Amino acid sequence: MDLQQNNKILEVKNLKTYFFTDGGVVKAVDGVSFDLNVMETLGIVGETGSGKSVTALSILRLIKQPPGKIVEGEILFKGRNILDMNIKELQDFRGNRISMIFQDPMTSLNPVFTIGNQIMEAIIAHRNVDKKTAKQESLKLLEMVGIPDLKRRFNSYPHEFSGGMRQRAMIAMAIANSPNILIADEPTTALDVTIQAQILELMHELKEKTKSSIIIITHDLGVVAKYADRVMVMYAGKTVEFSDVDTIFYKPCHPYTLGLMKSITRLDEAKREHLKPIEGNPPSLIDLPRGCIFRVRCKYAIDKCKNILPPLLEIEKGHFTSCIRAEEFLSGSLKRKK
Amino acid sequence: MLYFILRRILQIIPVIIGVTLILFILMYVIPEDPAQLILQKGATPEALANLRAKMGIDRPLHVQYWRYMRGLFSGDLGTSYRYGRSVNSILAQHYPYSIRLAFAAIILEIIIGLFAGIVSAVKKYSFWDSLVTISTTIVVCVPVYWLGMILQVTFGLKLGWLPMSGYGDGSIKYYILPAITLASVSIAYVARMMRSTMLEALSNDYIVTAYAKGLSQFKVVGKHAMKNALIPVVTLVGLDLGALMGGAILTETVFNWPGVGRTLYLAVLQRDAPVVIGGTIILVSIFVIMNLIVDIIYAWLDPRIRYEKREPGL
Ligand SMILES: Nc1ncnc2c1ncn2[C@@H]1O[C@H](COP(=O)(O)OP(=O)(O)OP(=O)(O)O)[C@@H](O)[C@H]1O
Ligand code: SF4
Ligand SMILES: [Mg+2]
């Protein structure tokens, strides 16, 4: 894949977001790096608790402080560091250049305001328009995301919508200001299987139409295979592998990714949602072990893994891995176990 | 909605029948003789018997009750034993004073209570939060009449800034101490409830959505969290409004405020049954009507309730 440098819309470099709790410092995100190109869909995968949501929230600086804090790293949007923005700039930025939709559309819409009101609000927050224009815009958006019976639906409350409709409304709200990036944190987990497909298809179409980019967090590797151009794999708060989708699926060079991919053939559709194919548990994020974080669960671990925390390295163009044996996988000298 | 309101108004009737019945029985079992009360000591037995017959209090309880209820439904609350005036006119004379005091108290309750609650929720664990927690705890523990007297002594007697009691010429300075006293406990409850409902509202996912849209903290707290947080608080304030409108017996007595609360207190002391019963009926009715208004506001705030109530069936 030929990726031009100036095509980058977002670059996350060595992001670290910690939570300072009574029980200790939870290193929820502890070294995440990736980038995103214009019109690209990036998939983020990793088992539960690996820091996917915290990464997404960190990008828009939505981590509640205290207890959370972004302690290190850079998040560059078109070269500008989001972490340097003041509160006013941040408000102008959120929902305008980068939007976000969440897992559960029931709880992420405010139950006491109409759908129309909540969409109009997103428009008015960023554009200098009167209510009438905002309403027309909102109706257009609702039509775009495929909500029937517009006039009535505009004045409905979230509880009068089905789950799929609510997520459509959330999408309408998120794209209201034609953002460059839409971040979707497990947007379909709370929905029925048939509705899931519709929502994903809708997001994909809108992305194509508006020439924007998507970051999609999911447990569903089928979704990744179908929509993602590139994939970032996370483990215990770290990026362990990052590359284009074919590489991730067919020649992964990190044992954790390898385990994930093997699981596809093993698990049926229903179970795929709860990605936990590899035996053992991730380490405590408060008390990370010495050496490689994946070592205790790794089938390929060698003595050296005990002492060295492998850095994320570019082992071939556009392919990043944090395993000291990655080169061996790449060259084929270390066979991937069945 | 209309159906719902109508139903609630009809519900007032059995409540009033129940209340009058209980009061009637209580007043009836008190061994004191109203005729004796009116004619004072030294009245002849004949005069007493005459008066009893005239008042109808020599008749059996159920007959008296029936008569009273007939009067009640035609708007007649009877005649005071003490003053010989109609209860209607006595209540009408004192009621406006209670209403005015109640409004003053409610305004304090809403402004101070909501403000303190919001500040302590948004600035959780800060100095202001602790201040609110400590002062509300103290206020809730202190008896109302004691607080009233402390204020009287401090601001009335020692500092001489404000009048100690009475209605005076009705200017604001006469309202301040009784209104603070009357509102004190409610302010504390409103502040605490507002704090907890606000914290609860702020922990919801839709708050993250609101921030993610690019809204300011002012908008997120003041609009998105506020409307949700207010729902339970409205109930509390509304119930208070009902209770305050009924006159504040303790506060009015301590501050010698000429409202129905104090009138009722005096009537109890004087065994003036018609005033006690009539006054109580009015208080109960107002309380029930206030509840109705609260329910309507509630339905407006929370659309989920609105739709549940639209369903048919009693
Ligand atoms: N407010 C918080 N305080 C303390 N720890 C937190 C907080 N929020 C998240 N964490 C921790 O950060 C870690 C990463 O959480 P995150 O929600 O990002 O996981 P995730 O990859 O999105 O998982 P899932 O697939 O279940 O959504 C978890 O271990 C979680 O316990
Ligand atoms: S560094 Fe060692 S332990 Fe870690 S993933 Fe690679 S082989 Fe396994
Ligand atoms: Mg998550």
XYZ file of C-alpha atoms and ligand atoms in Angstrom:
692
model
C 0.000 0.000 0.000
C 1.365 3.347 -0.973
C 0.788 5.813 1.837
C 1.750 9.392 1.273
C 3.138 11.318 4.208
C 1.057 14.442 3.696
C -2.083 12.364 3.614
C -2.014 11.994 7.380
C -4.924 13.610 9.173
C -4.174 12.241 12.639
C -1.015 11.055 14.301
C -0.900 9.629 17.802
C 2.584 9.310 19.211
C 3.415 7.360 22.350
C 0.192 8.308 24.102
C 0.006 7.563 27.823
C -3.188 8.051 29.826
C -3.138 7.038 33.471
C -5.792 6.942 36.169
C -4.647 7.958 39.615
C -6.831 5.875 41.909
C -6.683 4.961 45.586
C -5.511 1.508 44.579
C -2.598 2.871 42.555
C -1.829 4.270 39.155
C -3.801 2.455 36.454
C -1.783 2.657 33.266
C -4.820 2.295 31.021
C -3.011 3.597 27.960
C 0.743 3.237 28.170
C 2.352 3.785 24.823
C -0.077 3.908 21.932
C 1.065 5.038 18.515
C -0.704 5.044 15.202
C -1.691 7.353 12.410
C -4.719 7.836 10.240
C -4.950 8.880 6.608
C -7.601 10.867 4.839
C -10.535 8.669 3.758
C -9.149 5.737 5.652
C -10.883 3.389 8.080
C -8.736 2.318 10.982
C -9.773 -0.603 13.145
C -8.698 -0.823 16.780
C -8.899 -4.277 18.316
C -7.841 -5.832 21.578
C -9.465 -7.692 24.421
C -11.557 -6.003 27.042
C -9.660 -3.594 29.263
C -6.828 -3.145 26.803
C -7.413 0.614 26.679
C -9.293 1.075 23.417
C -11.980 3.359 24.833
C -9.502 5.339 26.890
C -7.440 5.872 23.723
C -10.517 7.114 21.853
C -11.578 9.431 24.673
C -8.037 10.746 25.015
C -8.051 11.898 21.405
C -10.880 14.325 22.183
C -9.514 14.956 25.686
C -12.694 13.586 27.206
C -10.904 11.754 30.021
C -12.234 12.939 33.333
C -9.549 14.603 35.370
C -9.187 13.597 38.168
C -8.714 10.634 38.271
C -7.494 10.433 34.675
C -4.640 12.308 33.062
C -2.843 12.218 29.760
C 0.698 12.097 31.053
C 2.700 11.792 27.869
C 2.542 11.790 24.117
C 1.291 13.792 21.218
C -1.980 13.773 19.307
C -1.466 15.648 16.091
C -4.443 16.680 14.002
C -3.136 18.006 10.685
C 0.114 18.574 12.514
C -1.431 20.496 15.405
C -1.138 18.986 18.888
C -4.599 18.563 20.422
C -2.958 18.290 23.843
C -1.806 21.909 23.525
C -5.237 23.347 22.844
C -6.907 25.565 25.422
C -10.466 24.884 26.503
C -12.025 27.225 23.965
C -10.086 25.761 21.055
C -10.968 22.311 22.286
C -14.680 23.136 22.306
C -14.466 24.454 18.769
C -12.656 21.286 17.781
C -14.806 18.613 19.383
C -17.767 17.544 17.315
C -16.528 19.786 14.566
C -13.295 18.274 13.233
C -13.492 14.997 15.153
C -16.777 13.449 16.285
C -17.499 10.438 18.340
C -20.240 7.868 18.667
C -20.542 5.426 21.502
C -21.491 1.887 22.246
C -24.889 2.273 23.813
C -27.152 4.720 21.974
C -29.727 4.477 24.764
C -27.481 5.987 27.392
C -25.472 8.250 25.141
C -28.464 10.336 24.110
C -30.024 12.562 26.737
C -33.435 11.093 27.632
C -35.098 14.424 28.400
C -34.448 16.254 25.147
C -35.892 15.484 21.743
C -33.716 13.956 19.060
C -34.198 17.109 17.001
C -33.076 19.324 19.838
C -29.905 17.303 20.366
C -28.958 17.390 16.697
C -29.706 21.083 16.315
C -27.546 21.750 19.317
C -24.551 20.146 17.617
C -25.060 22.410 14.607
C -25.580 25.594 16.587
C -22.499 24.883 18.715
C -20.237 25.220 15.688
C -22.012 27.250 13.075
C -23.428 30.698 13.212
C -26.932 29.785 12.062
C -30.403 30.571 13.313
C -32.774 27.958 14.680
C -34.722 27.605 11.485
C -31.676 26.816 9.398
C -30.429 24.456 12.079
C -33.733 22.638 12.009
C -33.692 22.262 8.250
C -30.124 21.005 8.448
C -31.108 18.519 11.147
C -33.971 17.179 9.082
C -31.605 16.755 6.164
C -29.170 14.870 8.370
C -31.902 12.596 9.695
C -32.919 11.840 6.154
C -29.325 11.134 5.243
C -29.000 8.509 7.975
C -32.227 6.881 6.845
C -34.767 7.849 9.471
C -38.320 7.625 8.121
C -41.262 9.877 9.009
C -38.897 12.785 9.601
C -41.189 15.497 10.864
C -42.571 13.352 13.644
C -39.252 11.715 14.471
C -37.629 15.102 14.864
C -39.801 15.778 17.892
C -39.479 12.312 19.386
C -37.558 11.471 22.512
C -34.801 8.852 22.507
C -36.947 6.287 24.331
C -39.411 6.353 21.442
C -36.689 5.155 19.066
C -35.448 1.612 18.564
C -31.787 0.897 19.260
C -30.846 1.018 15.594
C -32.706 4.290 15.075
C -31.002 5.823 18.070
C -27.615 4.926 16.684
C -28.639 6.445 13.362
C -29.588 9.608 15.221
C -26.222 9.555 17.003
C -24.513 9.292 13.630
C -26.574 12.199 12.297
C -25.448 14.235 15.277
C -21.828 13.210 14.830
C -21.660 14.127 11.144
C -23.634 17.352 11.584
C -20.564 19.505 11.052
C -18.898 17.268 8.439
C -15.989 16.275 10.664
C -12.764 14.945 9.204
C -12.761 12.001 11.555
C -15.520 9.908 13.080
C -14.490 7.798 16.045
C -16.896 4.945 16.720
C -16.408 3.020 19.954
C -18.108 -0.334 19.448
C -21.007 1.358 17.664
C -22.982 -1.815 17.061
C -22.294 -3.985 20.097
C -25.627 -3.084 21.682
C -27.624 -3.824 18.526
C -29.166 -6.843 16.781
C -27.043 -8.587 14.183
C -29.058 -7.411 11.166
C -29.137 -3.845 12.458
C -25.383 -3.995 13.085
C -24.730 -4.586 9.412
C -26.987 -1.699 8.391
C -25.314 0.750 10.736
C -21.822 -0.235 9.606
C -22.862 0.036 5.990
C -24.299 3.490 6.675
C -21.099 4.670 8.332
C -19.076 3.349 5.433
C -21.259 5.064 2.819
C -21.162 8.367 4.660
C -17.406 8.164 4.914
C -17.107 7.645 1.175
C -19.535 10.449 0.482
C -17.906 13.009 2.764
C -14.315 11.883 2.144
C -13.672 11.640 5.856
C -11.894 9.041 7.979
C -13.158 6.552 10.524
C -11.621 5.009 13.596
C -13.677 2.022 14.565
C -13.173 0.148 17.809
C -14.597 -3.328 17.700
C -14.377 -6.844 19.046
C -15.608 -8.190 15.756
C -12.772 -9.215 13.466
C -15.313 -9.777 10.693
C -16.064 -6.058 10.788
C -12.366 -5.286 10.709
C -11.829 -7.543 7.701
C -14.699 -5.963 5.828
C -14.239 -2.253 6.521
C -10.797 -1.484 7.924
C -7.908 -0.395 5.731
C -5.453 -0.630 8.579
C -5.599 -2.168 12.034
C -4.060 -1.339 15.378
C -3.880 -4.186 17.868
C -3.757 -3.218 21.538
C -2.693 -5.228 24.531
C -2.545 -3.998 28.146
C -2.591 -0.350 27.111
C 0.046 -0.669 24.407
C 0.089 -0.831 20.649
C 1.500 -4.264 19.955
C 0.987 -4.328 16.213
C -0.100 -1.834 13.620
C -0.324 -2.402 9.898
C -2.598 -2.752 6.905
C -5.427 -5.207 7.247
C -3.961 -7.918 5.011
C -0.707 -7.990 6.920
C -2.555 -8.195 10.235
C -4.715 -11.061 9.031
C -2.241 -13.057 6.937
C 1.238 -12.374 8.249
C 0.989 -11.001 11.778
C 4.329 -10.707 13.531
C 3.232 -10.394 17.133
C 2.182 -13.533 19.010
C -0.855 -11.729 20.451
C -2.165 -10.807 16.990
C -1.408 -14.335 15.915
C -3.588 -15.663 18.712
C -6.409 -13.323 17.757
C -6.331 -14.401 14.138
C -6.267 -18.076 14.974
C -9.368 -17.518 17.062
C -11.466 -16.510 14.057
C -11.545 -20.013 12.758
C -12.173 -21.375 16.218
C -15.078 -19.250 17.326
C -18.543 -19.112 15.926
C -20.298 -15.832 15.140
C -22.017 -15.431 18.468
C -18.923 -15.778 20.570
C -16.811 -13.517 18.439
C -18.103 -10.523 20.322
C -16.161 -11.393 23.393
C -12.703 -11.621 22.092
C -10.733 -13.712 24.529
C -9.190 -16.397 22.489
C -5.846 -16.616 24.176
C -5.414 -18.499 27.390
C -4.584 -16.585 30.529
C -5.316 -13.044 31.639
C -3.745 -9.690 30.847
C -1.451 -8.279 33.525
C -2.656 -5.831 36.160
C -2.396 -2.330 34.733
C -1.344 -1.042 38.139
C 1.573 -3.383 38.527
C 2.973 -4.223 35.104
C 5.519 -7.045 34.997
C 9.125 -6.590 33.953
C 9.987 -7.455 30.395
C 7.406 -8.113 27.703
C 3.860 -7.527 28.894
C 2.614 -10.542 26.942
C 5.267 -12.933 28.153
C 3.249 -15.090 30.576
C 0.752 -15.915 27.862
C 3.181 -16.121 24.988
C 3.915 -19.459 23.320
C 7.032 -18.056 21.692
C 8.599 -16.474 24.760
C 12.357 -16.864 25.172
C 14.639 -15.912 28.066
C 15.374 -12.487 26.660
C 11.646 -11.590 26.899
C 11.941 -11.519 30.684
C 14.152 -8.470 30.772
C 13.451 -6.431 27.701
C 10.304 -4.436 27.076
C 10.235 -4.617 23.292
C 9.675 -1.186 21.713
C 7.269 -0.635 18.842
C 9.439 -0.900 15.739
C 8.782 -0.590 12.038
C 9.874 -4.014 10.833
C 8.883 -3.386 7.231
C 7.338 -0.368 5.561
C 4.159 0.607 7.409
C 4.265 -2.462 9.639
C 4.906 -1.834 13.328
C 5.349 -4.530 15.951
C 6.565 -4.737 19.523
C 7.986 -8.221 19.789
C 11.655 -9.068 19.920
C 11.051 -12.047 17.661
C 9.077 -10.125 15.048
C 11.945 -10.260 12.535
C 11.992 -14.025 12.828
C 8.284 -14.224 12.015
C 8.786 -11.855 9.142
C 11.666 -13.742 7.576
C 9.914 -17.041 8.131
C 12.689 -18.473 10.286
C 10.151 -18.766 13.106
C 7.091 -20.685 11.980
C 3.680 -19.496 13.167
C 2.160 -22.352 15.164
C -1.189 -23.674 14.044
C -53.163 14.855 30.468
C -56.548 16.469 31.119
C -57.919 13.146 32.233
C -54.989 12.750 34.589
C -55.589 16.181 36.147
C -59.309 15.560 36.551
C -58.682 12.252 38.227
C -56.271 13.845 40.661
C -58.749 16.570 41.569
C -61.433 14.005 42.313
C -58.996 12.213 44.572
C -59.059 15.218 46.900
C -62.620 14.454 48.006
C -62.003 11.214 49.900
C -58.931 12.769 51.483
C -61.000 15.640 52.855
C -63.717 13.337 54.110
C -61.106 11.268 55.927
C -59.396 14.274 57.469
C -62.623 15.859 58.731
C -63.797 12.583 60.176
C -60.617 12.081 62.164
C -60.594 15.664 63.416
C -64.251 15.468 64.300
C -63.781 12.390 66.400
C -60.743 13.868 68.116
C -62.534 17.082 68.932
C -65.570 15.156 70.084
C -63.661 13.053 72.581
C -62.078 16.089 74.188
C -64.082 16.458 77.374
C -64.330 20.202 77.097
C -67.724 21.757 76.460
C -67.753 24.411 73.747
C -70.792 26.072 75.272
C -68.875 26.474 78.495
C -65.983 27.920 76.514
C -68.151 30.517 74.909
C -70.192 31.564 77.909
C -67.280 31.458 80.339
C -67.624 30.529 83.997
C -70.795 31.197 85.920
C -73.267 30.565 83.121
C -76.515 28.989 84.211
C -77.219 25.367 83.184
C -80.236 26.561 81.212
C -78.211 29.065 79.251
C -75.639 26.375 78.500
C -78.304 23.900 77.364
C -79.895 26.562 75.191
C -76.640 27.410 73.528
C -75.841 23.735 72.953
C -79.178 23.227 71.256
C -78.649 26.327 69.156
C -75.198 25.202 68.054
C -76.438 21.692 67.472
C -73.736 20.186 69.644
C -76.228 18.271 71.761
C -76.942 16.056 68.770
C -75.187 12.719 68.129
C -71.804 12.782 66.371
C -73.001 11.521 63.016
C -75.707 14.180 62.806
C -73.209 16.897 63.624
C -70.803 15.497 61.054
C -73.464 15.409 58.387
C -74.394 18.995 59.065
C -70.790 20.058 58.937
C -70.143 18.303 55.664
C -73.213 19.857 54.097
C -71.907 23.249 55.118
C -68.431 22.412 53.894
C -69.553 21.494 50.413
C -71.455 24.722 50.143
C -68.322 26.563 51.218
C -69.188 27.232 54.838
C -66.572 26.257 57.412
C -68.748 27.094 60.415
C -68.399 29.634 63.199
C -65.541 30.077 65.652
C -66.363 29.300 69.280
C -63.986 31.963 70.431
C -64.613 34.887 68.215
C -68.139 34.253 67.101
C -67.017 35.054 63.569
C -67.211 32.766 60.601
C -64.176 30.547 60.160
C -64.088 31.584 56.513
C -63.463 35.177 57.418
C -60.837 34.329 60.035
C -58.857 32.201 57.594
C -59.294 34.723 54.795
C -57.871 37.391 57.069
C -54.771 35.451 58.088
C -54.067 33.472 54.985
C -52.399 36.165 52.889
C -49.697 36.571 55.540
C -48.838 32.888 55.370
C -48.730 32.899 51.588
C -46.381 35.841 51.502
C -44.046 34.247 54.008
C -44.217 30.957 52.121
C -43.229 32.646 48.883
C -40.329 34.384 50.543
C -39.173 31.051 51.953
C -39.601 29.158 48.687
C -37.591 31.747 46.806
C -34.768 31.390 49.311
C -35.058 27.641 49.144
C -34.805 27.523 45.367
C -32.076 30.099 44.924
C -29.810 29.111 47.793
C -30.596 25.397 47.709
C -30.067 24.888 43.991
C -27.026 27.101 43.854
C -25.330 25.428 46.817
C -26.152 21.980 45.469
C -24.848 22.677 41.973
C -21.646 24.268 43.207
C -20.866 21.418 45.538
C -21.540 18.836 42.825
C -19.499 20.559 40.135
C -16.673 21.340 42.571
C -16.844 18.029 44.347
C -14.572 17.687 47.427
C -13.586 21.347 47.206
C -13.741 23.854 50.056
C -17.214 24.939 48.907
C -18.456 21.381 48.825
C -17.288 20.806 52.408
C -18.819 24.076 53.524
C -22.180 23.089 52.069
C -22.013 19.609 53.590
C -21.165 20.896 57.051
C -23.658 23.743 57.141
C -26.519 21.613 55.827
C -25.777 18.982 58.453
C -25.935 21.570 61.211
C -29.125 23.142 59.908
C -30.908 19.825 59.637
C -29.990 18.915 63.222
C -31.048 22.191 64.821
C -34.730 22.481 65.822
C -36.542 25.186 63.869
C -37.789 27.174 66.836
C -34.316 27.159 68.335
C -32.796 28.457 65.116
C -35.549 31.072 65.003
C -34.777 32.235 68.500
C -31.030 32.336 67.872
C -31.627 34.544 64.844
C -33.987 36.731 66.839
C -31.500 37.202 69.630
C -28.508 37.746 67.330
C -29.896 39.964 64.595
C -32.836 41.419 66.451
C -31.700 41.923 70.010
C -27.896 42.065 69.994
C -27.145 43.615 66.616
C -30.464 45.334 66.217
C -30.291 45.044 62.430
C -33.681 43.488 61.939
C -37.008 43.499 63.748
C -37.354 40.626 66.180
C -40.890 39.656 65.335
C -44.215 40.629 63.901
C -45.323 41.776 60.484
C -44.814 45.481 61.109
C -45.462 47.536 58.015
C -44.866 44.498 55.859
C -41.506 45.669 54.528
C -38.769 43.234 53.565
C -36.857 43.512 56.807
C -39.747 41.864 58.642
C -39.611 38.902 56.281
C -35.936 38.125 56.442
C -35.612 36.270 59.734
C -38.845 34.267 59.578
C -38.250 33.372 55.918
C -34.724 32.138 56.649
C -35.973 30.179 59.628
C -38.837 28.681 57.680
C -36.679 27.811 54.678
C -33.619 26.623 56.592
C -34.305 22.903 56.688
C -35.665 22.908 53.146
C -32.627 24.759 51.836
C -30.448 22.081 53.380
C -32.483 19.259 51.872
C -32.676 20.891 48.463
C -28.924 21.554 48.472
C -28.144 17.974 49.390
C -30.555 16.466 46.956
C -29.397 18.778 44.191
C -25.813 17.767 44.896
C -26.530 14.075 44.655
C -28.854 14.221 41.643
C -26.403 16.513 39.883
C -23.514 14.140 40.559
C -25.627 11.288 39.331
C -26.602 13.164 36.179
C -22.989 14.159 35.514
C -21.884 10.533 35.605
C -24.132 9.600 32.682
C -22.916 8.720 29.202
C -24.927 11.519 27.624
C -22.685 13.986 29.437
C -19.668 12.616 27.563
C -21.703 12.897 24.355
C -22.505 16.511 25.164
C -18.843 17.357 25.738
C -17.890 15.424 22.614
C -20.250 17.663 20.630
C -18.181 20.628 21.648
C -20.504 22.136 24.231
C -19.115 24.288 27.028
C -19.179 23.118 30.627
C -21.803 25.757 31.314
C -24.078 24.279 28.672
C -23.397 20.693 29.679
C -24.096 21.294 33.362
C -26.761 23.960 32.901
C -28.746 22.166 30.236
C -27.969 18.473 29.908
C -27.284 17.590 33.520
C -29.614 20.202 34.978
C -32.865 19.031 33.476
C -32.219 15.475 34.581
C -31.011 16.496 38.015
C -33.980 18.774 38.602
C -36.586 16.060 38.246
C -36.358 14.707 41.812
C -35.681 18.159 43.238
C -38.893 19.554 41.787
C -40.821 16.997 43.790
C -39.098 18.035 46.960
C -39.624 21.753 46.364
C -43.238 21.145 45.392
C -43.976 19.166 48.516
C -42.380 21.948 50.508
C -44.464 24.496 48.722
C -47.563 22.564 49.723
C -46.384 22.321 53.304
C -45.344 25.982 53.516
C -48.529 27.270 51.950
C -50.310 25.598 54.809
C -48.721 28.021 57.178
C -45.747 27.381 59.342
C -46.963 26.739 62.834
C -43.600 26.873 64.601
C -42.063 29.734 62.682
C -45.180 31.867 62.761
C -45.528 31.303 66.474
C -41.893 32.118 67.258
C -41.967 35.259 65.147
C -45.479 36.229 66.084
C -46.389 36.239 62.428
C -50.108 36.749 61.867
C -50.598 33.832 59.481
C -52.830 30.762 59.585
C -50.133 28.695 61.248
C -50.201 30.833 64.330
C -54.001 31.107 64.146
C -54.219 27.343 64.093
C -51.810 27.064 67.003
C -53.910 29.467 69.053
C -57.107 27.692 68.034
C -55.737 24.390 69.290
C -54.810 25.990 72.604
C -58.263 27.517 72.838
C -60.095 24.333 71.802
C -61.673 26.304 68.996
C -62.787 23.240 67.034
C -64.336 24.904 63.973
C -61.176 26.904 63.335
C -58.952 23.851 63.829
C -61.029 21.677 61.517
C -61.667 24.332 58.900
C -58.049 25.454 58.888
C -56.785 21.912 58.568
C -59.115 21.177 55.659
C -57.782 24.159 53.790
C -54.204 23.155 54.492
C -54.773 19.604 53.324
C -56.516 20.759 50.155
C -53.708 23.125 49.314
C -51.168 20.422 49.961
C -52.959 18.058 47.595
C -53.355 20.711 44.913
C -49.676 21.606 45.161
C -48.827 17.958 44.680
C -50.933 17.949 41.576
C -49.058 20.944 40.207
C -45.767 19.243 41.007
C -46.871 16.167 39.101
C -47.707 18.271 36.090
C -44.323 19.995 36.142
C -42.712 16.611 36.618
C -44.433 15.269 33.533
C -43.160 18.243 31.586
C -39.583 17.699 32.775
C -39.524 13.992 32.160
C -41.059 12.943 28.862
C -40.865 9.274 29.841
C -43.472 9.843 32.545
C -45.686 11.826 30.236
C -46.069 8.892 27.946
C -46.670 6.332 30.641
C -49.493 8.396 32.080
C -51.207 8.704 28.745
C -52.109 5.064 28.904
C -55.769 4.441 29.616
C -57.223 2.940 32.763
C -57.582 4.308 36.250
N -12.105 6.235 35.426
C -11.272 5.193 35.530
N -10.627 4.960 36.681
C -9.785 3.911 36.802
N -9.518 3.051 35.820
C -10.131 3.223 34.638
C -11.044 4.296 34.432
N -11.505 4.221 33.164
C -10.903 3.135 32.617
N -10.078 2.537 33.497
C -9.266 1.339 33.258
O -8.587 1.481 32.068
C -8.475 0.228 31.428
C -8.830 0.347 29.989
O -10.208 0.604 29.851
P -10.927 0.760 28.456
O -12.316 1.140 28.758
O -10.152 1.653 27.589
O -10.883 -0.695 27.866
P -11.451 -1.180 26.463
O -10.310 -1.680 25.687
O -12.284 -0.123 25.856
O -12.328 -2.409 26.912
P -13.761 -2.868 26.356
O -13.452 -3.735 25.178
O -14.301 -3.658 27.476
O -14.536 -1.661 26.037
C -9.350 -0.743 32.179
O -8.547 -1.604 32.923
C -10.144 0.127 33.097
O -10.327 -0.523 34.313
S 8.661 -10.332 23.095
Fe 8.764 -12.452 23.697
S 7.103 -12.693 25.129
Fe 6.766 -10.801 24.075
S 5.445 -11.347 22.442
Fe 7.481 -11.456 21.622
S 8.080 -13.541 21.919
Fe 6.288 -13.243 23.176
Mg -14.361 0.143 25.521
